[in-house]
């Protein structure tokens, strides 16, 4: 028995259900496809979608950002390069596939296991030029100062190329990079949409409407303490709260067009949601819809969502049209499902990739208010694109241990760190398989000194390898890197993985050098490319704080626990006043060092 070719996948949180409830379904060949290519066709299409759902069928699809004039002729957009709206109609939902990295039409699970498909690999461009980005922020600030608007959601398009694997495999990688939320995959004829949006546009059961705008962003911290500090700062930020409440007010006004009198409420304001790379602030706005309200009426009142336009909406979209040179397409539109009976749930199509053959595109944006700075928005833009960077190339979690005469050194600490990384990246870790793999390796290497390379891949497969290891040198020579380490705050620094190109690029290349000492953009020392460092200053051994952007090495952890070193923020200039220098990791232990 074979699985039908897939046209759509939906994995949506159920916002009006219990905690943790999700709608997770697959869909095969559609009964029919509904498509609107002109503004006059959009509302009739939505009416047909509602009729299909009320007749007991499933409808999945999207409404593009450029469909906005279909609901209000005053909303300015670029000419669309694809359908304004597209929906597939299905008579039934299928079970979620066990492995959605598989191409459509593959056979059952047993056969799939024998025919593994290549994971996705993508290459993305650098994005907007910094000078042009700053110029756009300044133009928006001028418009705000002139009273034209008080918030603009400014976006820029990233383009890329799918180098390996299918769009469906890339979607699977994106789901691991950005789990939860309102995720969908649509095979919409000429284009495929890969959405892992964390933002709910609206949920409507025919009576109660819930809108949950997402406004306000902070980067995740390198340590639990720093992470909580960033969350607290976001919650207390007057700028971020103002950005959120402006959109809440806009949506309250939008909802009033279809709401029963006095039913518009804000039951939850300034709620923080933890995503893998950023904290986001959301608020809930609810209303009871008037009798006779249709799906087309709801879109007319709300579309596009104010969180991706700004406010007031008409003026904001006019400025967006002037500043952004290309149409947004499905990005910043809405992707969703209308279930049999008519219950409709749509996301705001952010964190959404469009694939056309091997060509990829993805928009990234943020809300600009009077308190925004070009530097701050540039950094937010970089943090928001991190989910693409995580999904763009397969990687394994990595631990490197010493095996000495049949004993794994610091085994419990390494396995605990591997579990933390698995939790962060959403990798399944089978403890029994891990134990069996290590036991087999130890049994086959009962004597001698070995470097053990322990790997865990995205599918939960464990691999342990042993390589002969020479004794550690009595002393090593380290050199200060000649430029700041741009990746210092990356999750691929905070967690040890096989994605190490950023370290390889910074490694010491001169003969006789053991490693390079890295430092971040604030002039703070971080680590070496293969281990941590310690400096002796005023008779005390100090090691850079995790908040500076470095790996929490097992050797470092043990030295801290035993009191030999203390954490501190160390700067580049501290190297000159240090009376001692050491390289340390679990594999080689503590090695005295000198500065080249």
Coordinates of C-alpha atoms in Angstrom, one line a residue:
X1 CA 0.0 0.0 0.0
X2 CA 1.4 3.4 -0.9
X3 CA 0.9 6.8 0.6
X4 CA -1.0 9.3 -1.7
X5 CA 1.1 12.1 -3.1
X6 CA 1.0 15.0 -0.7
X7 CA -0.4 18.4 -1.6
X8 CA -0.5 19.9 1.9
X9 CA 0.5 19.5 5.5
X10 CA -0.9 21.5 8.4
X11 CA 0.5 21.6 12.0
X12 CA -1.3 24.3 13.8
X13 CA -1.6 25.1 17.5
X14 CA -5.3 25.1 18.6
X15 CA -5.4 28.6 20.1
X16 CA -8.9 28.2 21.6
X17 CA -8.3 24.6 22.7
X18 CA -6.4 23.2 25.7
X19 CA -2.7 23.8 26.2
X20 CA -0.7 21.7 23.8
X21 CA -3.5 20.8 21.5
X22 CA -2.5 20.8 17.8
X23 CA -4.2 20.2 14.5
X24 CA -1.7 18.0 12.6
X25 CA -2.9 16.5 9.3
X26 CA -1.7 15.6 5.8
X27 CA -3.7 15.9 2.6
X28 CA -3.3 14.0 -0.7
X29 CA -4.7 14.9 -4.1
X30 CA -7.3 17.7 -3.9
X31 CA -10.9 17.4 -5.2
X32 CA -10.3 20.8 -6.9
X33 CA -8.2 23.9 -6.7
X34 CA -9.6 27.4 -6.3
X35 CA -7.5 30.3 -7.5
X36 CA -8.0 34.1 -7.7
X37 CA -5.8 36.1 -10.0
X38 CA -7.6 39.4 -9.9
X39 CA -8.9 41.4 -6.9
X40 CA -12.5 41.0 -8.0
X41 CA -12.1 37.2 -7.7
X42 CA -10.8 37.1 -4.1
X43 CA -14.0 37.6 -2.1
X44 CA -16.0 35.2 -4.3
X45 CA -13.3 32.6 -3.8
X46 CA -13.5 33.0 0.0
X47 CA -17.2 32.6 -0.2
X48 CA -16.7 29.4 -2.1
X49 CA -14.2 28.2 0.5
X50 CA -16.7 28.7 3.2
X51 CA -19.4 26.9 1.3
X52 CA -17.1 23.9 0.7
X53 CA -16.3 23.8 4.4
X54 CA -19.9 23.9 5.4
X55 CA -20.5 21.0 3.0
X56 CA -18.1 19.0 5.1
X57 CA -14.8 19.4 3.2
X58 CA -11.4 20.7 4.2
X59 CA -9.9 23.8 2.5
X60 CA -6.2 24.7 2.8
X61 CA -4.6 27.7 1.1
X62 CA -3.3 31.2 1.3
X63 CA -4.2 34.8 0.6
X64 CA -1.2 36.9 -0.7
X65 CA -0.3 40.3 0.7
X66 CA -1.1 41.8 -2.7
X67 CA -4.8 40.7 -2.3
X68 CA -5.3 43.7 0.1
X69 CA -7.0 45.9 -2.5
X70 CA -9.7 43.3 -2.9
X71 CA -10.9 44.2 0.6
X72 CA -10.1 47.9 0.5
X73 CA -9.2 49.8 -2.6
X74 CA -7.2 52.4 -0.6
X75 CA -4.5 49.8 0.3
X76 CA -1.5 50.2 -2.0
X77 CA 0.5 47.2 -3.2
X78 CA 2.8 46.2 -6.0
X79 CA 1.5 44.1 -8.9
X80 CA 1.4 40.5 -7.9
X81 CA 3.6 37.9 -9.5
X82 CA 1.4 34.9 -8.5
X83 CA -2.1 34.1 -7.4
X84 CA -3.8 36.6 -5.0
X85 CA -5.5 33.6 -3.3
X86 CA -5.1 29.8 -3.7
X87 CA -7.0 27.0 -1.9
X88 CA -7.1 23.3 -2.4
X89 CA -10.3 21.4 -1.4
X90 CA -10.1 17.9 0.1
X91 CA -12.7 15.4 1.1
X92 CA -10.6 14.0 4.0
X93 CA -7.5 14.5 6.1
X94 CA -4.7 11.9 6.3
X95 CA -2.5 11.0 9.2
X96 CA 0.6 13.1 9.6
X97 CA 3.5 11.2 7.9
X98 CA 6.1 9.8 10.2
X99 CA 8.8 11.5 8.3
X100 CA 7.8 14.5 6.2
X101 CA 11.3 14.7 4.7
X102 CA 10.2 12.0 2.3
X103 CA 9.1 13.0 -1.2
X104 CA 5.4 12.8 -2.2
X105 CA 4.2 9.4 -3.2
X106 CA 6.8 7.2 -1.4
X107 CA 5.7 3.9 0.0
X108 CA 5.0 2.7 3.5
X109 CA 7.3 3.2 6.5
X110 CA 9.2 -0.1 6.0
X111 CA 10.1 0.8 2.4
X112 CA 11.0 4.4 3.4
X113 CA 13.6 3.1 5.9
X114 CA 15.4 1.3 3.1
X115 CA 15.4 4.4 0.8
X116 CA 16.6 7.3 2.8
X117 CA 16.3 10.7 1.1
X118 CA 19.0 13.3 1.2
X119 CA 18.4 16.1 3.8
X120 CA 17.9 19.6 2.5
X121 CA 20.7 22.0 2.0
X122 CA 20.2 25.6 1.0
X123 CA 22.4 28.6 0.3
X124 CA 21.0 32.1 1.2
X125 CA 22.2 35.5 0.1
X126 CA 23.4 38.1 2.5
X127 CA 20.2 40.1 2.4
X128 CA 19.9 43.9 2.2
X129 CA 22.9 46.2 2.1
X130 CA 23.5 47.9 5.4
X131 CA 23.6 51.4 3.8
X132 CA 20.3 50.9 2.0
X133 CA 18.7 49.4 5.2
X134 CA 19.8 52.4 7.3
X135 CA 18.4 54.8 4.6
X136 CA 15.0 53.1 4.7
X137 CA 14.9 53.3 8.5
X138 CA 15.7 57.0 8.3
X139 CA 12.9 57.6 5.8
X140 CA 10.5 55.8 8.1
X141 CA 11.6 57.9 11.0
X142 CA 11.0 61.0 8.9
X143 CA 7.5 59.9 8.1
X144 CA 6.8 59.2 11.7
X145 CA 8.2 62.6 12.8
X146 CA 6.0 64.3 10.1
X147 CA 2.9 62.6 11.6
X148 CA 2.2 60.5 8.5
X149 CA 2.1 57.3 10.6
X150 CA 3.3 56.0 13.9
X151 CA 4.6 52.5 13.0
X152 CA 5.8 50.8 9.8
X153 CA 6.6 47.2 9.4
X154 CA 9.6 47.2 7.2
X155 CA 10.7 44.0 5.4
X156 CA 13.4 42.9 3.1
X157 CA 13.6 39.8 0.9
X158 CA 16.3 37.1 1.1
X159 CA 16.9 35.0 -1.9
X160 CA 18.4 31.6 -1.9
X161 CA 18.9 28.3 -3.8
X162 CA 18.0 24.8 -2.8
X163 CA 21.2 22.9 -3.3
X164 CA 20.2 19.4 -2.1
X165 CA 17.0 17.6 -1.2
X166 CA 13.4 18.5 -1.8
X167 CA 11.3 21.5 -0.7
X168 CA 9.5 19.1 1.6
X169 CA 12.8 18.1 3.2
X170 CA 13.6 21.8 3.7
X171 CA 10.2 22.2 5.3
X172 CA 11.1 19.4 7.8
X173 CA 14.3 21.2 8.6
X174 CA 12.5 24.5 9.1
X175 CA 10.0 22.8 11.5
X176 CA 12.9 21.6 13.6
X177 CA 14.5 25.1 13.5
X178 CA 11.2 26.8 14.4
X179 CA 9.0 24.3 16.2
X180 CA 5.4 24.8 17.3
X181 CA 3.3 27.7 16.2
X182 CA 1.3 27.6 12.9
X183 CA 3.2 25.5 10.4
X184 CA 2.1 24.6 6.9
X185 CA 3.4 23.2 3.7
X186 CA 1.5 23.8 0.5
X187 CA 2.2 22.5 -3.0
X188 CA 0.5 25.3 -4.8
X189 CA 1.2 24.4 -8.5
X190 CA 4.1 26.5 -9.6
X191 CA 5.3 27.4 -6.1
X192 CA 5.5 25.6 -2.8
X193 CA 5.0 27.4 0.5
X194 CA 7.0 26.4 3.6
X195 CA 5.6 28.2 6.5
X196 CA 6.8 27.9 10.2
X197 CA 5.1 31.0 11.4
X198 CA 4.8 31.5 15.1
X199 CA 2.1 34.2 14.7
X200 CA -1.7 33.6 14.7
X201 CA -3.6 35.9 12.4
X202 CA -7.1 34.8 13.5
X203 CA -9.0 31.8 14.8
X204 CA -12.8 31.9 14.2
X205 CA -15.2 29.2 15.1
X206 CA -18.1 31.0 13.5
X207 CA -18.9 33.0 16.6
X208 CA -15.8 33.9 18.6
X209 CA -12.9 35.6 16.9
X210 CA -9.3 35.6 18.4
X211 CA -6.5 37.7 16.9
X212 CA -3.0 37.4 18.4
X213 CA -0.6 40.0 17.0
X214 CA 3.1 39.6 17.6
X215 CA 5.1 42.7 18.2
X216 CA 8.2 43.2 20.3
X217 CA 11.4 41.2 20.0
X218 CA 14.5 40.4 22.0
X219 CA 17.3 37.9 21.3
X220 CA 17.6 34.8 23.5
X221 CA 20.4 34.8 26.0
X222 CA 23.5 32.7 26.1
X223 CA 22.8 31.6 29.7
X224 CA 19.6 31.0 31.6
X225 CA 20.3 34.1 33.7
X226 CA 21.0 36.2 30.6
X227 CA 18.0 34.8 28.8
X228 CA 15.7 35.7 31.7
X229 CA 17.3 39.2 31.8
X230 CA 16.5 39.7 28.1
X231 CA 12.9 38.6 28.6
X232 CA 12.5 40.9 31.6
X233 CA 14.0 43.8 29.6
X234 CA 11.6 43.1 26.7
X235 CA 8.6 43.1 29.0
X236 CA 9.7 46.3 30.6
X237 CA 10.7 48.1 27.4
X238 CA 8.6 51.2 26.8
X239 CA 9.5 51.1 23.1
X240 CA 8.5 47.4 22.6
X241 CA 5.3 47.8 24.7
X242 CA 4.3 50.8 22.6
X243 CA 5.0 48.9 19.4
X244 CA 2.7 46.1 20.6
X245 CA -0.1 48.3 21.9
X246 CA -0.2 50.4 18.7
X247 CA -1.1 47.2 16.7
X248 CA -3.5 46.0 19.4
X249 CA -5.4 49.3 19.1
X250 CA -5.4 48.9 15.3
X251 CA -6.8 45.4 15.5
X252 CA -9.4 46.4 18.0
X253 CA -10.7 48.9 15.5
X254 CA -10.5 46.3 12.7
X255 CA -12.4 43.7 14.7
X256 CA -15.2 46.2 15.5
X257 CA -16.3 46.0 11.9
X258 CA -17.6 42.5 12.4
X259 CA -18.1 42.4 16.1
X260 CA -21.2 42.6 18.2
X261 CA -21.3 45.9 20.1
X262 CA -19.1 46.0 23.2
X263 CA -17.7 42.5 22.6
X264 CA -14.1 43.5 21.6
X265 CA -11.8 42.7 24.5
X266 CA -8.1 42.4 25.2
X267 CA -7.9 39.5 27.7
X268 CA -4.1 39.2 27.5
X269 CA -1.6 42.0 26.9
X270 CA 2.2 41.7 26.6
X271 CA 2.6 38.0 26.8
X272 CA 6.1 36.6 26.1
X273 CA 6.7 33.6 23.9
X274 CA 10.1 31.9 23.8
X275 CA 11.2 31.0 20.2
X276 CA 14.5 29.2 19.6
X277 CA 16.4 32.4 18.7
X278 CA 14.2 35.3 19.9
X279 CA 11.7 36.3 22.5
X280 CA 8.5 37.6 21.0
X281 CA 5.7 39.6 22.7
X282 CA 2.1 38.8 21.8
X283 CA -1.3 40.1 22.9
X284 CA -4.8 38.6 22.5
X285 CA -7.7 40.6 21.1
X286 CA -11.1 38.8 21.0
X287 CA -14.6 39.6 19.8
X288 CA -18.0 37.9 19.1
X289 CA -18.8 38.1 15.5
X290 CA -22.2 39.4 14.4
X291 CA -24.8 36.9 13.0
X292 CA -24.4 36.4 9.3
X293 CA -20.6 37.2 9.3
X294 CA -18.8 35.4 6.5
X295 CA -15.2 34.4 6.0
X296 CA -14.9 37.1 3.4
X297 CA -16.2 39.6 5.9
X298 CA -13.6 38.6 8.4
X299 CA -10.8 39.0 5.8
X300 CA -12.3 42.4 4.8
X301 CA -12.1 43.6 8.3
X302 CA -8.7 42.3 9.2
X303 CA -6.5 41.7 6.2
X304 CA -3.6 42.3 6.0
X305 CA -2.8 41.8 9.7
X306 CA -1.8 45.1 11.3
X307 CA 1.3 43.5 12.8
X308 CA 2.9 43.3 9.3
X309 CA 1.7 46.7 8.0
X310 CA 2.0 49.2 10.8
X311 CA -0.5 51.9 11.7
X312 CA -2.5 53.6 10.4
X313 CA -2.8 50.8 7.9
X314 CA -3.5 52.9 4.7
X315 CA -0.6 55.3 5.3
X316 CA 1.7 52.5 6.4
X317 CA 1.0 50.4 3.3
X318 CA 1.6 53.5 1.1
X319 CA 5.1 53.9 2.6
X320 CA 5.8 50.2 2.4
X321 CA 4.9 50.4 -1.3
X322 CA 7.4 53.3 -1.8
X323 CA 10.3 51.6 0.2
X324 CA 10.0 48.0 -0.8
X325 CA 10.8 47.4 -4.4
X326 CA 9.2 44.0 -4.9
X327 CA 5.8 42.3 -4.0
X328 CA 5.7 40.4 -0.8
X329 CA 3.6 37.5 -2.2
X330 CA 2.4 34.9 0.3
X331 CA 4.9 36.4 2.8
X332 CA 3.0 38.7 5.1
X333 CA -0.3 37.3 3.8
X334 CA -2.1 34.5 5.5
X335 CA -1.9 30.7 5.2
X336 CA -4.5 28.6 6.9
X337 CA -7.1 25.9 7.1
X338 CA -10.9 26.0 7.1
X339 CA -12.2 22.8 8.6
X340 CA -15.4 20.9 7.8
X341 CA -18.1 23.0 9.4
X342 CA -16.3 26.3 8.8
X343 CA -13.8 26.7 11.7
X344 CA -11.1 28.9 10.2
X345 CA -7.5 29.3 11.5
X346 CA -4.9 31.4 9.6
X347 CA -1.4 32.3 10.4
X348 CA 0.4 35.6 9.6
X349 CA 2.8 34.2 6.9
X350 CA 6.0 35.3 8.5
X351 CA 9.0 32.8 8.7
X352 CA 7.7 31.6 5.4
X353 CA 9.8 30.4 2.5
X354 CA 8.5 30.3 -1.1
X355 CA 10.1 27.7 -3.4
X356 CA 9.9 27.8 -7.2
X357 CA 12.0 24.9 -8.5
X358 CA 15.4 25.4 -6.8
X359 CA 14.9 29.2 -6.3
X360 CA 14.0 30.2 -2.7
X361 CA 12.8 33.5 -1.2
X362 CA 11.9 34.6 2.3
X363 CA 11.1 37.9 3.8
X364 CA 12.3 39.2 7.1
X365 CA 10.8 42.3 8.8
X366 CA 10.3 44.3 12.0
X367 CA 8.1 47.1 13.2
X368 CA 9.7 50.6 13.2
X369 CA 8.5 53.2 15.7
X370 CA 9.9 56.5 16.8
X371 CA 12.2 54.9 19.3
X372 CA 13.8 52.5 16.8
X373 CA 17.4 52.8 15.7
X374 CA 19.0 51.5 12.5
X375 CA 21.6 49.5 14.5
X376 CA 18.9 47.9 16.7
X377 CA 16.7 47.0 13.8
X378 CA 19.6 45.6 11.8
X379 CA 20.5 43.3 14.7
X380 CA 16.9 42.2 15.1
X381 CA 16.7 41.4 11.4
X382 CA 19.8 39.2 11.7
X383 CA 18.4 37.4 14.8
X384 CA 15.1 36.8 13.0
X385 CA 16.8 35.2 10.0
X386 CA 18.6 32.7 12.3
X387 CA 15.9 30.1 11.8
X388 CA 16.9 30.0 8.1
X389 CA 20.6 29.6 9.0
X390 CA 19.8 26.7 11.3
X391 CA 17.7 24.9 8.6
X392 CA 20.0 25.6 5.6
X393 CA 22.4 22.7 6.1
X394 CA 22.2 19.4 8.0
X395 CA 24.3 19.1 11.1
X396 CA 24.9 16.7 14.0
X397 CA 25.3 17.4 17.6
X398 CA 28.9 16.6 18.7
X399 CA 30.7 15.6 21.9
X400 CA 34.5 14.9 22.0
X401 CA 35.7 12.7 24.9
X402 CA 38.9 11.1 25.9
X403 CA 38.9 7.3 26.3
X404 CA 41.8 6.3 28.5
X405 CA 42.4 2.6 29.2
X406 CA 38.7 1.7 28.8
X407 CA 37.3 4.7 30.8
X408 CA 35.5 7.6 29.2
X409 CA 36.7 10.8 30.9
X410 CA 34.0 13.1 32.2
X411 CA 31.4 11.0 30.6
X412 CA 28.4 12.2 32.7
X413 CA 29.2 15.8 32.0
X414 CA 29.4 15.2 28.3
X415 CA 26.2 13.3 28.1
X416 CA 24.4 15.9 30.1
X417 CA 25.6 18.6 27.7
X418 CA 24.6 16.5 24.7
X419 CA 21.1 16.2 26.2
X420 CA 20.9 20.0 26.6
X421 CA 21.8 20.5 23.0
X422 CA 19.3 17.9 21.9
X423 CA 16.6 19.7 23.9
X424 CA 17.6 23.0 22.3
X425 CA 17.6 21.8 18.7
X426 CA 14.7 19.4 19.0
X427 CA 16.7 16.3 18.3
X428 CA 15.5 13.0 19.8
X429 CA 18.0 11.3 22.0
X430 CA 17.5 7.6 22.7
X431 CA 19.4 6.9 25.9
X432 CA 19.4 3.2 25.4
X433 CA 20.8 3.5 21.9
X434 CA 23.4 6.0 23.2
X435 CA 24.4 3.6 26.0
X436 CA 24.7 0.6 23.7
X437 CA 26.9 2.6 21.2
X438 CA 29.3 3.8 23.9
X439 CA 29.5 0.4 25.6
X440 CA 30.4 -1.3 22.3
X441 CA 33.0 1.3 21.6
X442 CA 34.6 1.0 25.0
X443 CA 34.6 -2.8 24.8
X444 CA 36.5 -2.7 21.5
X445 CA 39.1 -0.2 22.8
X446 CA 40.1 -1.5 26.3
X447 CA 43.6 0.0 26.3
X448 CA 45.4 3.1 25.2
X449 CA 44.4 6.8 24.7
X450 CA 41.6 7.5 22.2
X451 CA 39.7 10.5 21.1
X452 CA 36.0 9.6 20.9
X453 CA 33.8 11.5 18.5
X454 CA 30.1 11.1 19.6
X455 CA 27.5 12.3 17.1
X456 CA 23.7 12.6 17.2
X457 CA 21.8 13.5 14.0
X458 CA 18.4 15.1 13.4
X459 CA 16.7 11.7 13.1
X460 CA 18.0 10.6 16.5
X461 CA 20.8 8.3 15.2
X462 CA 23.8 7.9 17.4
X463 CA 27.3 7.2 16.1
X464 CA 30.5 6.8 18.2
X465 CA 34.0 6.7 16.7
X466 CA 37.4 6.3 18.3
X467 CA 40.7 7.7 16.9
X468 CA 44.2 7.2 18.3
X469 CA 45.2 10.3 20.3
X470 CA 48.7 11.5 21.1
X471 CA 49.7 12.9 24.5
X472 CA 48.9 16.5 25.2
X473 CA 51.8 19.0 24.8
X474 CA 53.4 20.4 28.0
X475 CA 52.8 24.0 26.7
X476 CA 51.0 25.6 23.7
X477 CA 51.3 28.9 21.9
X478 CA 48.1 30.9 21.3
X479 CA 47.6 34.0 19.1
X480 CA 44.9 36.6 19.3
X481 CA 42.6 36.5 16.4
X482 CA 43.1 39.5 14.1
X483 CA 39.3 40.4 13.9
X484 CA 36.2 40.0 16.0
X485 CA 34.4 36.7 16.0
X486 CA 31.1 37.6 14.4
X487 CA 29.5 34.3 15.3
X488 CA 30.1 34.8 19.1
X489 CA 26.4 34.9 20.0
X490 CA 25.3 32.2 17.6
X491 CA 23.6 29.0 18.8
X492 CA 26.3 27.2 16.9
X493 CA 28.8 28.6 19.4
X494 CA 26.7 28.0 22.5
X495 CA 26.1 24.4 21.5
X496 CA 28.7 22.0 20.0
X497 CA 27.8 20.7 16.5
X498 CA 29.5 19.6 13.3
X499 CA 28.7 23.0 11.8
X500 CA 32.1 24.6 12.5
X501 CA 32.9 26.7 9.4
X502 CA 32.9 29.8 11.6
X503 CA 35.6 28.3 13.8
X504 CA 37.6 27.0 10.9
X505 CA 37.7 30.4 9.4
X506 CA 39.1 31.9 12.6
X507 CA 41.6 29.2 13.4
X508 CA 45.3 30.1 13.7
X509 CA 47.0 29.4 10.4
X510 CA 50.7 30.3 11.2
X511 CA 53.1 27.4 11.9
X512 CA 53.8 26.7 15.5
X513 CA 50.5 28.1 16.8
X514 CA 48.2 25.8 18.6
X515 CA 45.0 27.8 18.4
X516 CA 43.5 31.3 18.1
X517 CA 42.0 33.4 21.0
X518 CA 38.7 34.7 19.9
X519 CA 37.0 38.0 20.9
X520 CA 33.6 39.5 20.2
X521 CA 32.5 42.8 18.7
X522 CA 32.6 44.5 22.1
X523 CA 36.3 43.6 22.6
X524 CA 35.5 40.8 25.1
X525 CA 37.6 37.6 25.1
X526 CA 35.5 34.5 24.4
X527 CA 37.4 31.2 23.8
X528 CA 39.7 29.4 21.3
X529 CA 38.4 27.4 18.3
X530 CA 39.0 24.1 20.1
X531 CA 38.7 24.9 23.8
X532 CA 38.3 27.5 26.5
X533 CA 40.9 29.8 28.0
X534 CA 41.8 31.1 31.5
X535 CA 43.9 34.1 32.4
X536 CA 45.7 34.7 35.7
X537 CA 45.2 38.3 36.8
X538 CA 46.2 39.6 40.2
X539 CA 46.9 36.0 41.4
X540 CA 43.4 34.7 40.4
X541 CA 42.5 32.5 37.5
X542 CA 39.6 33.8 35.4
X543 CA 37.7 32.4 32.4
X544 CA 35.4 34.4 30.1
X545 CA 31.8 34.5 31.1
X546 CA 29.3 32.6 28.9
X547 CA 27.4 35.8 28.3
X548 CA 30.3 36.9 26.1
X549 CA 29.5 34.2 23.6
X550 CA 31.3 30.9 23.9
X551 CA 30.8 27.1 24.4
X552 CA 30.3 25.9 28.0
X553 CA 33.2 23.5 27.7
X554 CA 33.2 20.4 30.0
X555 CA 36.7 21.1 31.1
X556 CA 35.8 24.7 31.9
X557 CA 32.7 23.4 33.8
X558 CA 34.8 21.1 36.0
X559 CA 37.4 23.8 36.8
X560 CA 34.6 26.2 37.8
X561 CA 33.0 23.6 40.0
X562 CA 36.2 22.7 41.7
X563 CA 37.0 26.4 42.3
X564 CA 40.2 26.7 40.3
X565 CA 38.8 29.4 38.1
X566 CA 36.1 32.1 38.3
X567 CA 33.9 33.5 35.5
X568 CA 34.6 37.2 34.6
X569 CA 34.1 39.5 31.6
X570 CA 37.7 39.7 30.2
X571 CA 38.8 42.1 27.5
X572 CA 41.4 42.0 24.9
X573 CA 43.6 44.4 26.8
X574 CA 43.6 42.0 29.8
X575 CA 45.9 39.7 27.9
X576 CA 48.7 42.2 28.4
X577 CA 48.4 42.3 32.2
X578 CA 47.8 38.6 32.7
X579 CA 50.6 36.8 34.5
X580 CA 49.3 33.4 33.4
X581 CA 47.5 31.9 30.4
X582 CA 46.0 28.4 29.9
X583 CA 44.1 26.4 27.3
X584 CA 41.6 23.9 28.7
X585 CA 39.1 21.4 27.5
X586 CA 37.9 18.0 28.6
X587 CA 39.9 16.1 25.9
X588 CA 43.3 17.5 26.9
X589 CA 42.8 19.0 30.3
X590 CA 44.6 22.1 31.5
X591 CA 47.6 23.1 29.3
X592 CA 49.8 26.1 30.2
X593 CA 50.0 28.6 27.3
X594 CA 51.9 31.6 26.2
X595 CA 50.8 34.4 23.9
X596 CA 52.4 34.7 20.5

